[in-house]
């Protein structure tokens, strides 16, 4: 594809938008400029390809398509069927899964679909059986009451939030924490690693219906074979949320015991993180759960987004190309180079390093909270996010950690040498930032002091680091 085709496409789109609401066109242009200039280290973000982005901006957005391929509640879905079937086929082939459901709008939605499918499959409920054979109208008030009682308060065991687990794995700010009786497993305080014996012990005591593995801030591989054995030993359904590391599974960096697909009963993911697709979610499973998973819409999802499914098909096709495996390996190489660079400069890392795409800095040694560090780094052109560390004394709001990840910078082409320079910039900012007290002399967990000239200097260095690695090089909006 020539440079002209991409530039022409985006320029024309902006021209059409500008004619209606110029401020939106301006904001879209400004977003590209901002993304081009910042050193993006947010572990859950990436840059989707122009083809993926363009597949979303069209009239597929106008179509309703409740139901599944070939079995819709609306007429005229033949073209939606084409893209949904393609996305599902690419997903099955890429991950070696028997079934793929590509409608979820996000990771939370994908998890809700999975929870519903597991509840419907596992919970003995005469009322539910009636509903499943589409006799919903025959359910009496007593049936509905029984259904709520039978489905509610089932048990879920997942990784604790401060060990790196995700909100949707049974925590209170998410509906999963209200639906399920939840217990969590943490990590070993000495090593920061999952202690599988402890997980097995918790599973034996708690006897969960669902054992969940997956994380958004754990910098290590998880042995899914062992987790499946634990689930089997207590009769639990084993679910893996691979949202963060799906790209590493797709790129065959995580194989064998570390590939969740052959080991889990059901796998959920987002499509926009290391997988580098459009914002959205997906569920993979075997034939046993496929029928329940396909009821995701309208059971727990709003109408599918055909334009996003089209973009998922494009991104998944890209991920099946041989160069995606190289990309996935470079993500991990870069994360390890970044971790080594930080360790050499004295930064404390949770688990002492990484074997995936993310690094979790324990910044208490710099005398800062995560909130202070996150903002000081942002002032210096480095975009990260604060994150709790295990047993965090500063809680989930202020935190004592900074989470960084390499999928986005790896997409731009930065390599291990640039990761060492990035480590130097991060260390410079954190070591030159100090906490500031409130006006009344009490300590503040949010205020800090960072010399503005130093922040400007680091911003300039960060921007220089990026100049050899243009973002969307074929897109010229000028
Ligand atoms: N918000 C995502 C993350 O940053 O990890 C997970 O939902």
GROMACS .gro file of C-alpha atoms and ligand atoms in nm:
model
  485
    1UNK     CA    1   0.000   0.000   0.000
    2UNK     CA    2   0.140   0.340  -0.093
    3UNK     CA    3   0.186   0.631   0.143
    4UNK     CA    4  -0.067   0.818  -0.062
    5UNK     CA    5  -0.351   0.575  -0.003
    6UNK     CA    6  -0.333   0.602   0.378
    7UNK     CA    7  -0.279   0.978   0.384
    8UNK     CA    8  -0.555   1.032   0.132
    9UNK     CA    9  -0.795   0.814   0.331
   10UNK     CA   10  -0.742   0.992   0.662
   11UNK     CA   11  -0.724   1.340   0.507
   12UNK     CA   12  -1.049   1.282   0.321
   13UNK     CA   13  -1.219   1.148   0.632
   14UNK     CA   14  -1.115   1.455   0.830
   15UNK     CA   15  -1.232   1.687   0.555
   16UNK     CA   16  -1.576   1.526   0.561
   17UNK     CA   17  -1.593   1.547   0.942
   18UNK     CA   18  -1.465   1.905   0.943
   19UNK     CA   19  -1.754   2.016   0.724
   20UNK     CA   20  -1.996   1.914   1.001
   21UNK     CA   21  -1.812   1.972   1.330
   22UNK     CA   22  -1.461   2.109   1.286
   23UNK     CA   23  -1.380   2.072   1.656
   24UNK     CA   24  -1.407   1.695   1.627
   25UNK     CA   25  -1.176   1.693   1.324
   26UNK     CA   26  -0.932   1.912   1.518
   27UNK     CA   27  -0.942   1.679   1.820
   28UNK     CA   28  -0.874   1.374   1.600
   29UNK     CA   29  -0.576   1.551   1.443
   30UNK     CA   30  -0.452   1.666   1.783
   31UNK     CA   31  -0.476   1.313   1.920
   32UNK     CA   32  -0.245   1.186   1.646
   33UNK     CA   33   0.001   1.468   1.719
   34UNK     CA   34  -0.006   1.393   2.094
   35UNK     CA   35   0.040   1.020   2.041
   36UNK     CA   36   0.328   1.086   1.802
   37UNK     CA   37   0.508   1.299   2.060
   38UNK     CA   38   0.469   1.099   2.379
   39UNK     CA   39   0.670   0.807   2.506
   40UNK     CA   40   0.373   0.576   2.562
   41UNK     CA   41   0.447   0.314   2.823
   42UNK     CA   42   0.092   0.226   2.927
   43UNK     CA   43   0.102  -0.154   2.931
   44UNK     CA   44  -0.254  -0.195   2.804
   45UNK     CA   45  -0.231   0.041   2.505
   46UNK     CA   46  -0.101  -0.002   2.154
   47UNK     CA   47  -0.135   0.145   1.802
   48UNK     CA   48  -0.372  -0.038   1.566
   49UNK     CA   49  -0.280  -0.048   1.198
   50UNK     CA   50  -0.433   0.201   0.951
   51UNK     CA   51  -0.623  -0.090   0.791
   52UNK     CA   52  -0.773  -0.181   1.129
   53UNK     CA   53  -0.866   0.182   1.202
   54UNK     CA   54  -1.020   0.234   0.860
   55UNK     CA   55  -1.227  -0.085   0.882
   56UNK     CA   56  -1.415   0.080   1.172
   57UNK     CA   57  -1.512   0.404   1.002
   58UNK     CA   58  -1.801   0.301   0.778
   59UNK     CA   59  -2.165   0.204   0.738
   60UNK     CA   60  -2.131  -0.128   0.918
   61UNK     CA   61  -2.189   0.098   1.217
   62UNK     CA   62  -2.547   0.148   1.096
   63UNK     CA   63  -2.650  -0.217   1.117
   64UNK     CA   64  -2.823  -0.402   1.397
   65UNK     CA   65  -2.726  -0.771   1.414
   66UNK     CA   66  -2.844  -0.932   1.739
   67UNK     CA   67  -2.797  -1.307   1.729
   68UNK     CA   68  -2.513  -1.495   1.566
   69UNK     CA   69  -2.395  -1.573   1.214
   70UNK     CA   70  -2.686  -1.707   1.008
   71UNK     CA   71  -2.930  -1.672   1.298
   72UNK     CA   72  -3.013  -1.306   1.348
   73UNK     CA   73  -3.303  -1.119   1.501
   74UNK     CA   74  -3.280  -0.866   1.214
   75UNK     CA   75  -3.305  -0.901   0.838
   76UNK     CA   76  -3.029  -0.801   0.599
   77UNK     CA   77  -2.727  -0.919   0.799
   78UNK     CA   78  -2.551  -1.106   0.518
   79UNK     CA   79  -2.249  -0.873   0.513
   80UNK     CA   80  -2.226  -0.864   0.892
   81UNK     CA   81  -2.228  -1.245   0.877
   82UNK     CA   82  -1.930  -1.227   0.641
   83UNK     CA   83  -1.713  -1.015   0.873
   84UNK     CA   84  -1.821  -1.186   1.194
   85UNK     CA   85  -1.749  -1.530   1.045
   86UNK     CA   86  -1.412  -1.409   0.917
   87UNK     CA   87  -1.312  -1.263   1.253
   88UNK     CA   88  -1.415  -1.585   1.430
   89UNK     CA   89  -1.229  -1.801   1.177
   90UNK     CA   90  -0.909  -1.596   1.214
   91UNK     CA   91  -0.941  -1.614   1.594
   92UNK     CA   92  -0.990  -1.992   1.594
   93UNK     CA   93  -0.694  -2.046   1.362
   94UNK     CA   94  -0.468  -1.800   1.541
   95UNK     CA   95  -0.529  -1.941   1.888
   96UNK     CA   96  -0.611  -2.302   1.802
   97UNK     CA   97  -0.953  -2.271   1.964
   98UNK     CA   98  -1.258  -2.479   1.881
   99UNK     CA   99  -1.494  -2.183   1.911
  100UNK     CA  100  -1.457  -1.803   1.900
  101UNK     CA  101  -1.720  -1.543   1.987
  102UNK     CA  102  -1.612  -1.202   1.859
  103UNK     CA  103  -1.904  -0.980   1.963
  104UNK     CA  104  -1.802  -0.852   2.310
  105UNK     CA  105  -1.746  -0.478   2.313
  106UNK     CA  106  -1.477  -0.487   2.579
  107UNK     CA  107  -1.292  -0.715   2.820
  108UNK     CA  108  -1.555  -0.663   3.089
  109UNK     CA  109  -1.823  -0.769   2.842
  110UNK     CA  110  -1.624  -1.075   2.738
  111UNK     CA  111  -1.592  -1.174   3.104
  112UNK     CA  112  -1.966  -1.127   3.162
  113UNK     CA  113  -2.038  -1.354   2.866
  114UNK     CA  114  -1.801  -1.614   3.010
  115UNK     CA  115  -1.954  -1.588   3.361
  116UNK     CA  116  -2.301  -1.630   3.218
  117UNK     CA  117  -2.196  -1.929   3.007
  118UNK     CA  118  -2.033  -2.098   3.306
  119UNK     CA  119  -2.330  -2.032   3.537
  120UNK     CA  120  -2.573  -2.160   3.277
  121UNK     CA  121  -2.359  -2.468   3.215
  122UNK     CA  122  -2.277  -2.554   3.573
  123UNK     CA  123  -2.559  -2.450   3.800
  124UNK     CA  124  -2.828  -2.713   3.845
  125UNK     CA  125  -3.146  -2.518   3.796
  126UNK     CA  126  -3.477  -2.653   3.670
  127UNK     CA  127  -3.591  -2.296   3.605
  128UNK     CA  128  -3.284  -2.229   3.396
  129UNK     CA  129  -3.340  -2.545   3.196
  130UNK     CA  130  -3.687  -2.417   3.108
  131UNK     CA  131  -3.539  -2.083   3.000
  132UNK     CA  132  -3.274  -2.254   2.792
  133UNK     CA  133  -3.520  -2.446   2.582
  134UNK     CA  134  -3.679  -2.109   2.512
  135UNK     CA  135  -3.979  -2.150   2.737
  136UNK     CA  136  -3.909  -1.822   2.910
  137UNK     CA  137  -4.276  -1.732   2.886
  138UNK     CA  138  -4.361  -2.045   3.083
  139UNK     CA  139  -4.150  -1.944   3.384
  140UNK     CA  140  -4.363  -1.872   3.688
  141UNK     CA  141  -4.284  -1.613   3.954
  142UNK     CA  142  -4.157  -1.899   4.169
  143UNK     CA  143  -3.929  -2.012   3.885
  144UNK     CA  144  -3.779  -1.664   3.854
  145UNK     CA  145  -3.725  -1.649   4.229
  146UNK     CA  146  -3.556  -1.990   4.220
  147UNK     CA  147  -3.344  -1.885   3.926
  148UNK     CA  148  -3.212  -1.579   4.106
  149UNK     CA  149  -3.140  -1.781   4.418
  150UNK     CA  150  -2.966  -2.061   4.227
  151UNK     CA  151  -2.749  -1.842   4.007
  152UNK     CA  152  -2.659  -1.590   4.274
  153UNK     CA  153  -2.374  -1.607   4.520
  154UNK     CA  154  -2.178  -1.877   4.340
  155UNK     CA  155  -1.808  -1.891   4.427
  156UNK     CA  156  -1.519  -1.745   4.232
  157UNK     CA  157  -1.148  -1.767   4.313
  158UNK     CA  158  -0.924  -1.517   4.131
  159UNK     CA  159  -0.597  -1.331   4.171
  160UNK     CA  160  -0.608  -1.048   4.423
  161UNK     CA  161  -0.609  -0.694   4.293
  162UNK     CA  162  -0.290  -0.590   4.468
  163UNK     CA  163  -0.108  -0.896   4.332
  164UNK     CA  164  -0.202  -0.783   3.980
  165UNK     CA  165  -0.549  -0.936   3.930
  166UNK     CA  166  -0.826  -0.754   3.748
  167UNK     CA  167  -1.133  -0.573   3.877
  168UNK     CA  168  -1.365  -0.799   3.678
  169UNK     CA  169  -1.244  -1.111   3.858
  170UNK     CA  170  -1.481  -1.065   4.147
  171UNK     CA  171  -1.397  -0.728   4.300
  172UNK     CA  172  -1.650  -0.491   4.450
  173UNK     CA  173  -1.621  -0.194   4.212
  174UNK     CA  174  -1.728  -0.434   3.935
  175UNK     CA  175  -2.056  -0.626   3.902
  176UNK     CA  176  -1.860  -0.955   3.932
  177UNK     CA  177  -1.784  -0.862   4.293
  178UNK     CA  178  -2.153  -0.824   4.362
  179UNK     CA  179  -2.261  -1.135   4.169
  180UNK     CA  180  -2.013  -1.378   4.319
  181UNK     CA  181  -1.896  -1.487   4.660
  182UNK     CA  182  -1.531  -1.413   4.584
  183UNK     CA  183  -1.202  -1.510   4.739
  184UNK     CA  184  -0.860  -1.427   4.602
  185UNK     CA  185  -0.515  -1.578   4.589
  186UNK     CA  186  -0.213  -1.350   4.621
  187UNK     CA  187   0.156  -1.384   4.554
  188UNK     CA  188   0.444  -1.497   4.773
  189UNK     CA  189   0.555  -1.191   4.978
  190UNK     CA  190   0.923  -1.285   4.939
  191UNK     CA  191   0.932  -1.347   4.563
  192UNK     CA  192   0.621  -1.172   4.434
  193UNK     CA  193   0.540  -1.490   4.238
  194UNK     CA  194   0.221  -1.697   4.236
  195UNK     CA  195   0.255  -1.979   4.488
  196UNK     CA  196   0.063  -2.264   4.321
  197UNK     CA  197   0.051  -2.465   4.645
  198UNK     CA  198  -0.127  -2.172   4.810
  199UNK     CA  199  -0.370  -2.146   4.518
  200UNK     CA  200  -0.442  -2.519   4.553
  201UNK     CA  201  -0.495  -2.479   4.927
  202UNK     CA  202  -0.736  -2.187   4.875
  203UNK     CA  203  -0.923  -2.387   4.610
  204UNK     CA  204  -0.954  -2.688   4.844
  205UNK     CA  205  -1.091  -2.471   5.125
  206UNK     CA  206  -1.319  -2.250   4.918
  207UNK     CA  207  -1.435  -2.494   4.648
  208UNK     CA  208  -1.505  -2.232   4.381
  209UNK     CA  209  -1.735  -2.285   4.087
  210UNK     CA  210  -1.490  -2.078   3.879
  211UNK     CA  211  -1.111  -2.053   3.912
  212UNK     CA  212  -0.986  -1.745   3.726
  213UNK     CA  213  -0.630  -1.684   3.608
  214UNK     CA  214  -0.512  -1.372   3.431
  215UNK     CA  215  -0.388  -1.032   3.537
  216UNK     CA  216  -0.334  -0.673   3.444
  217UNK     CA  217  -0.023  -0.605   3.653
  218UNK     CA  218   0.165  -0.934   3.712
  219UNK     CA  219   0.496  -0.928   3.528
  220UNK     CA  220   0.546  -1.303   3.497
  221UNK     CA  221   0.419  -1.605   3.307
  222UNK     CA  222   0.144  -1.818   3.462
  223UNK     CA  223   0.157  -2.197   3.440
  224UNK     CA  224  -0.191  -2.274   3.309
  225UNK     CA  225  -0.138  -2.651   3.317
  226UNK     CA  226  -0.093  -2.638   3.694
  227UNK     CA  227  -0.390  -2.402   3.732
  228UNK     CA  228  -0.609  -2.641   3.531
  229UNK     CA  229  -0.501  -2.930   3.754
  230UNK     CA  230  -0.600  -2.725   4.058
  231UNK     CA  231  -0.938  -2.644   3.902
  232UNK     CA  232  -0.996  -3.011   3.815
  233UNK     CA  233  -0.908  -3.122   4.167
  234UNK     CA  234  -1.198  -2.921   4.310
  235UNK     CA  235  -1.441  -2.950   4.019
  236UNK     CA  236  -1.407  -2.583   3.920
  237UNK     CA  237  -1.439  -2.442   3.571
  238UNK     CA  238  -1.105  -2.291   3.472
  239UNK     CA  239  -1.127  -1.950   3.308
  240UNK     CA  240  -0.833  -1.744   3.181
  241UNK     CA  241  -0.855  -1.373   3.107
  242UNK     CA  242  -0.563  -1.321   2.869
  243UNK     CA  243  -0.650  -0.961   2.782
  244UNK     CA  244  -0.302  -0.831   2.860
  245UNK     CA  245  -0.094  -1.104   2.699
  246UNK     CA  246  -0.310  -1.224   2.408
  247UNK     CA  247  -0.050  -1.088   2.166
  248UNK     CA  248   0.218  -1.301   2.328
  249UNK     CA  249  -0.005  -1.609   2.291
  250UNK     CA  250  -0.087  -1.517   1.929
  251UNK     CA  251   0.283  -1.461   1.856
  252UNK     CA  252   0.377  -1.799   2.012
  253UNK     CA  253   0.596  -1.647   2.280
  254UNK     CA  254   0.374  -1.815   2.539
  255UNK     CA  255   0.347  -2.181   2.442
  256UNK     CA  256   0.303  -2.518   2.618
  257UNK     CA  257   0.209  -2.473   2.983
  258UNK     CA  258   0.196  -2.096   2.932
  259UNK     CA  259  -0.056  -2.096   2.648
  260UNK     CA  260  -0.398  -2.076   2.817
  261UNK     CA  261  -0.606  -2.199   2.523
  262UNK     CA  262  -0.536  -2.576   2.549
  263UNK     CA  263  -0.566  -2.568   2.929
  264UNK     CA  264  -0.865  -2.347   3.010
  265UNK     CA  265  -1.232  -2.434   2.971
  266UNK     CA  266  -1.289  -2.078   2.856
  267UNK     CA  267  -1.059  -1.788   2.764
  268UNK     CA  268  -1.150  -1.421   2.739
  269UNK     CA  269  -0.950  -1.134   2.598
  270UNK     CA  270  -0.953  -0.782   2.472
  271UNK     CA  271  -0.839  -0.722   2.117
  272UNK     CA  272  -0.666  -0.386   2.155
  273UNK     CA  273  -0.377  -0.446   2.396
  274UNK     CA  274  -0.076  -0.659   2.295
  275UNK     CA  275  -0.297  -0.811   2.021
  276UNK     CA  276  -0.294  -0.466   1.852
  277UNK     CA  277  -0.650  -0.471   1.716
  278UNK     CA  278  -0.953  -0.244   1.761
  279UNK     CA  279  -1.097  -0.178   2.106
  280UNK     CA  280  -1.311  -0.480   2.189
  281UNK     CA  281  -1.333  -0.825   2.343
  282UNK     CA  282  -1.355  -1.189   2.248
  283UNK     CA  283  -1.429  -1.529   2.404
  284UNK     CA  284  -1.266  -1.861   2.308
  285UNK     CA  285  -1.394  -2.196   2.429
  286UNK     CA  286  -1.453  -2.562   2.349
  287UNK     CA  287  -1.776  -2.703   2.208
  288UNK     CA  288  -1.928  -2.763   2.557
  289UNK     CA  289  -1.966  -2.392   2.631
  290UNK     CA  290  -2.005  -2.264   2.274
  291UNK     CA  291  -2.384  -2.257   2.271
  292UNK     CA  292  -2.409  -2.058   2.594
  293UNK     CA  293  -2.130  -1.822   2.486
  294UNK     CA  294  -2.315  -1.750   2.161
  295UNK     CA  295  -2.611  -1.628   2.368
  296UNK     CA  296  -2.392  -1.336   2.484
  297UNK     CA  297  -2.610  -1.095   2.289
  298UNK     CA  298  -2.880  -1.022   2.396
  299UNK     CA  299  -2.821  -1.212   2.726
  300UNK     CA  300  -2.557  -0.972   2.863
  301UNK     CA  301  -2.444  -0.762   2.564
  302UNK     CA  302  -2.601  -0.482   2.367
  303UNK     CA  303  -2.618  -0.513   1.989
  304UNK     CA  304  -2.294  -0.627   1.826
  305UNK     CA  305  -2.077  -0.362   1.662
  306UNK     CA  306  -2.030  -0.488   1.305
  307UNK     CA  307  -1.777  -0.215   1.219
  308UNK     CA  308  -1.560  -0.329   1.511
  309UNK     CA  309  -1.600  -0.695   1.415
  310UNK     CA  310  -1.477  -0.598   1.066
  311UNK     CA  311  -1.173  -0.437   1.227
  312UNK     CA  312  -1.121  -0.744   1.447
  313UNK     CA  313  -1.113  -0.958   1.130
  314UNK     CA  314  -0.846  -0.728   0.981
  315UNK     CA  315  -0.632  -0.720   1.297
  316UNK     CA  316  -0.657  -1.096   1.351
  317UNK     CA  317  -0.553  -1.152   0.989
  318UNK     CA  318  -0.251  -0.931   1.060
  319UNK     CA  319  -0.171  -1.130   1.374
  320UNK     CA  320  -0.164  -1.452   1.168
  321UNK     CA  321   0.122  -1.318   0.956
  322UNK     CA  322   0.473  -1.443   1.038
  323UNK     CA  323   0.599  -1.094   1.130
  324UNK     CA  324   0.356  -1.081   1.424
  325UNK     CA  325   0.556  -1.355   1.600
  326UNK     CA  326   0.865  -1.139   1.561
  327UNK     CA  327   0.673  -0.841   1.702
  328UNK     CA  328   0.556  -1.044   2.003
  329UNK     CA  329   0.909  -1.160   2.081
  330UNK     CA  330   1.040  -0.803   2.054
  331UNK     CA  331   0.774  -0.687   2.306
  332UNK     CA  332   0.922  -0.925   2.564
  333UNK     CA  333   1.285  -0.849   2.469
  334UNK     CA  334   1.210  -0.481   2.516
  335UNK     CA  335   1.034  -0.531   2.850
  336UNK     CA  336   1.333  -0.731   2.975
  337UNK     CA  337   1.578  -0.466   2.852
  338UNK     CA  338   1.372  -0.198   3.026
  339UNK     CA  339   1.365  -0.403   3.346
  340UNK     CA  340   1.741  -0.462   3.334
  341UNK     CA  341   1.805  -0.093   3.270
  342UNK     CA  342   1.597   0.003   3.572
  343UNK     CA  343   1.750  -0.263   3.797
  344UNK     CA  344   2.100  -0.144   3.702
  345UNK     CA  345   2.002   0.206   3.813
  346UNK     CA  346   1.874   0.077   4.146
  347UNK     CA  347   1.498   0.074   4.085
  348UNK     CA  348   1.309  -0.193   4.277
  349UNK     CA  349   1.088  -0.412   4.057
  350UNK     CA  350   0.808  -0.639   4.174
  351UNK     CA  351   0.933  -0.999   4.120
  352UNK     CA  352   1.274  -0.857   4.025
  353UNK     CA  353   1.203  -0.846   3.652
  354UNK     CA  354   0.963  -0.962   3.385
  355UNK     CA  355   0.893  -1.237   3.140
  356UNK     CA  356   0.600  -1.072   2.965
  357UNK     CA  357   0.520  -0.727   2.827
  358UNK     CA  358   0.508  -0.531   3.154
  359UNK     CA  359   0.729  -0.414   3.437
  360UNK     CA  360   0.594  -0.310   3.777
  361UNK     CA  361   0.814  -0.057   3.957
  362UNK     CA  362   0.796  -0.037   4.335
  363UNK     CA  363   0.879   0.330   4.366
  364UNK     CA  364   0.871   0.350   4.745
  365UNK     CA  365   1.254   0.360   4.735
  366UNK     CA  366   1.231   0.700   4.562
  367UNK     CA  367   1.018   0.826   4.852
  368UNK     CA  368   0.720   0.884   4.623
  369UNK     CA  369   0.367   0.757   4.586
  370UNK     CA  370   0.252   0.621   4.251
  371UNK     CA  371   0.037   0.928   4.204
  372UNK     CA  372   0.332   1.167   4.247
  373UNK     CA  373   0.554   0.955   4.022
  374UNK     CA  374   0.291   0.917   3.748
  375UNK     CA  375   0.237   1.293   3.728
  376UNK     CA  376   0.610   1.380   3.742
  377UNK     CA  377   0.674   1.135   3.456
  378UNK     CA  378   0.386   1.283   3.258
  379UNK     CA  379   0.532   1.634   3.307
  380UNK     CA  380   0.845   1.488   3.146
  381UNK     CA  381   0.673   1.345   2.838
  382UNK     CA  382   0.656   0.985   2.968
  383UNK     CA  383   0.307   0.833   2.985
  384UNK     CA  384   0.265   0.555   3.242
  385UNK     CA  385   0.005   0.464   3.501
  386UNK     CA  386   0.023   0.422   3.873
  387UNK     CA  387  -0.062   0.078   4.007
  388UNK     CA  388  -0.080  -0.090   4.345
  389UNK     CA  389   0.203  -0.326   4.438
  390UNK     CA  390   0.144  -0.636   4.655
  391UNK     CA  391   0.045  -0.538   5.011
  392UNK     CA  392   0.055  -0.173   4.902
  393UNK     CA  393   0.062   0.061   5.206
  394UNK     CA  394  -0.074   0.346   4.991
  395UNK     CA  395  -0.382   0.160   4.868
  396UNK     CA  396  -0.528   0.149   4.517
  397UNK     CA  397  -0.569   0.526   4.469
  398UNK     CA  398  -0.228   0.669   4.558
  399UNK     CA  399  -0.035   0.339   4.524
  400UNK     CA  400   0.337   0.270   4.555
  401UNK     CA  401   0.385   0.143   4.203
  402UNK     CA  402   0.421   0.247   3.842
  403UNK     CA  403   0.324   0.000   3.572
  404UNK     CA  404   0.497   0.025   3.236
  405UNK     CA  405   0.468  -0.188   2.925
  406UNK     CA  406   0.629  -0.217   2.584
  407UNK     CA  407   0.362  -0.319   2.324
  408UNK     CA  408   0.313   0.037   2.195
  409UNK     CA  409   0.678   0.142   2.173
  410UNK     CA  410   0.762  -0.192   2.011
  411UNK     CA  411   0.500  -0.121   1.744
  412UNK     CA  412   0.684   0.205   1.670
  413UNK     CA  413   1.003   0.004   1.623
  414UNK     CA  414   1.200   0.100   1.935
  415UNK     CA  415   1.441  -0.172   2.044
  416UNK     CA  416   1.649  -0.275   2.342
  417UNK     CA  417   1.900   0.013   2.309
  418UNK     CA  418   1.615   0.266   2.330
  419UNK     CA  419   1.473   0.076   2.629
  420UNK     CA  420   1.795   0.140   2.819
  421UNK     CA  421   1.766   0.510   2.738
  422UNK     CA  422   1.404   0.501   2.849
  423UNK     CA  423   1.510   0.346   3.180
  424UNK     CA  424   1.759   0.631   3.222
  425UNK     CA  425   1.489   0.893   3.162
  426UNK     CA  426   1.249   0.728   3.408
  427UNK     CA  427   1.519   0.698   3.675
  428UNK     CA  428   1.627   1.060   3.622
  429UNK     CA  429   1.275   1.190   3.675
  430UNK     CA  430   1.196   0.970   3.975
  431UNK     CA  431   1.526   1.042   4.149
  432UNK     CA  432   1.484   1.418   4.098
  433UNK     CA  433   1.124   1.435   4.220
  434UNK     CA  434   1.046   1.487   4.587
  435UNK     CA  435   0.721   1.485   4.782
  436UNK     CA  436   0.577   1.821   4.881
  437UNK     CA  437   0.379   1.889   5.196
  438UNK     CA  438   0.039   2.049   5.220
  439UNK     CA  439   0.017   2.418   5.322
  440UNK     CA  440  -0.044   2.314   5.683
  441UNK     CA  441   0.275   2.104   5.688
  442UNK     CA  442   0.105   1.765   5.673
  443UNK     CA  443   0.249   1.519   5.421
  444UNK     CA  444   0.074   1.498   5.083
  445UNK     CA  445   0.048   1.181   4.877
  446UNK     CA  446  -0.025   1.378   4.562
  447UNK     CA  447   0.192   1.691   4.564
  448UNK     CA  448   0.552   1.686   4.449
  449UNK     CA  449   0.839   1.906   4.342
  450UNK     CA  450   1.013   1.860   4.009
  451UNK     CA  451   1.231   2.127   3.855
  452UNK     CA  452   1.049   2.251   3.542
  453UNK     CA  453   1.375   2.283   3.347
  454UNK     CA  454   1.457   1.920   3.419
  455UNK     CA  455   1.107   1.809   3.312
  456UNK     CA  456   1.149   2.004   2.987
  457UNK     CA  457   1.492   1.856   2.927
  458UNK     CA  458   1.363   1.499   2.975
  459UNK     CA  459   1.060   1.572   2.753
  460UNK     CA  460   1.297   1.684   2.481
  461UNK     CA  461   1.512   1.372   2.526
  462UNK     CA  462   1.200   1.152   2.513
  463UNK     CA  463   1.087   1.323   2.196
  464UNK     CA  464   1.438   1.288   2.044
  465UNK     CA  465   1.429   0.918   2.127
  466UNK     CA  466   1.111   0.887   1.918
  467UNK     CA  467   1.224   1.081   1.613
  468UNK     CA  468   1.376   0.777   1.444
  469UNK     CA  469   1.054   0.582   1.502
  470UNK     CA  470   0.765   0.777   1.352
  471UNK     CA  471   0.414   0.672   1.443
  472UNK     CA  472   0.189   0.595   1.145
  473UNK     CA  473   0.474   0.693   0.910
  474UNK     CA  474   0.254   0.664   0.601
  475UNK     CA  475  -0.008   0.901   0.741
  476UNK     CA  476   0.054   1.264   0.655
  477UNK     CA  477  -0.231   1.491   0.764
  478UNK     CA  478  -0.060   1.819   0.682
  479LIG     N1  479  -0.774  -0.095   3.177
  479LIG     C1  480  -0.694  -0.211   3.148
  479LIG     C2  481  -0.555  -0.197   3.195
  479LIG     O1  482  -0.504  -0.087   3.191
  479LIG     O2  483  -0.494  -0.293   3.235
  479LIG     C3  484  -0.753  -0.335   3.202
  479LIG     O3  485  -0.889  -0.331   3.200
   0.00000   0.00000   0.00000
